[in-house]
Amino acid sequence: MHHVIQWSGGIGSWAATELVRRDHPDDSITLLFADTTIEDTDLYRFNADASIRLGIPITRVCDGRTPFELFVQRSYLGNARIAPCSQLLKQKPCRRWLTEHTEPADTVLYVGLEPGEQRRAPAITAGWRPWRVEYPLMHHPFLTKDDLLGWCRNARLEPPRLYRFGSVTTILPD
């Protein structure tokens, strides 16, 4: 079986990977990272450190456009109500990679949704058909973000710095 983690560089995808590795130590695991090229620089540091710690290389896919370039091309004002950036810059490159490198019958996708995010799972599952999607953190309903961050630090891995500010989506200058 091939296990593909939808790797965001966040604490949820890291923790999901740790659980998948524990449960499937002899199977193939891919960390699939859709790079928008504008992530905070410390997320890229975390990705490199986590890859080394996990012993799994990160498979990077990239559309090549930033969200800002997409906004201009689409005459679109970025907002939280619809997600063309997620669809075009993350989902399409990942789906292309999955189609080219995996078979849905022997591949499981994993998403690091945390226990409080169950409401998001049905749409994500439907959106990735025909691949099966699992949510390893959902099997641990009492885990909190602080638990995951502590687990990461106990593994001698410093989480991305934006967690100190309460966000992993805000771009901060170095």
Phi, psi and omega in degrees: 000141178255127181250121182245116177271127172284093189274116179261342189088007177264173184293329179294317180289326176296311182296320177300319179297316178302318180292318179295317178300318180296317184279339184223061188295338184256001183265163178285132178234134176240134172261106186260110185249116175270107186268120176272357179068005179237019178294159174302141184301331181288338174295321178293325175297314179299315179304314180296313180297316181295320179301315178296312182300318181282337185073027181229124178290153176270129175266112185262130170241148184206129176292327181104344178257148171274163174303324181294321176295321178295319178303314181294313182298326183263001186049053188237135175264116182303137178202175184265003185273326174228158192233063178296331179294313178300315182295310187277325185263344181240301186295313181298313177298323178292316180297320178300314180297314180300317180297321182282334190240354183223164172246127181306327183294333181237028179229137174240131174266145178234137178237135185274044175296139179274162186309327180281003185251022184306326183300337181278339188299315183302317180292322178295315179301313180296321183291338182259006176302140017268006179283146174280138181241135175234159185231084187302326182289338179294339178281359181232071191296346182262001177290137176248168175302319178298322176299315182295318178295320177295318177301316180299312180296323177296336177275011180062041179229122181276121180299162176305142187298335183295340175297332178293338181257003177084015182208149170240013180246354180272134178269124179245141176289152176286000000 
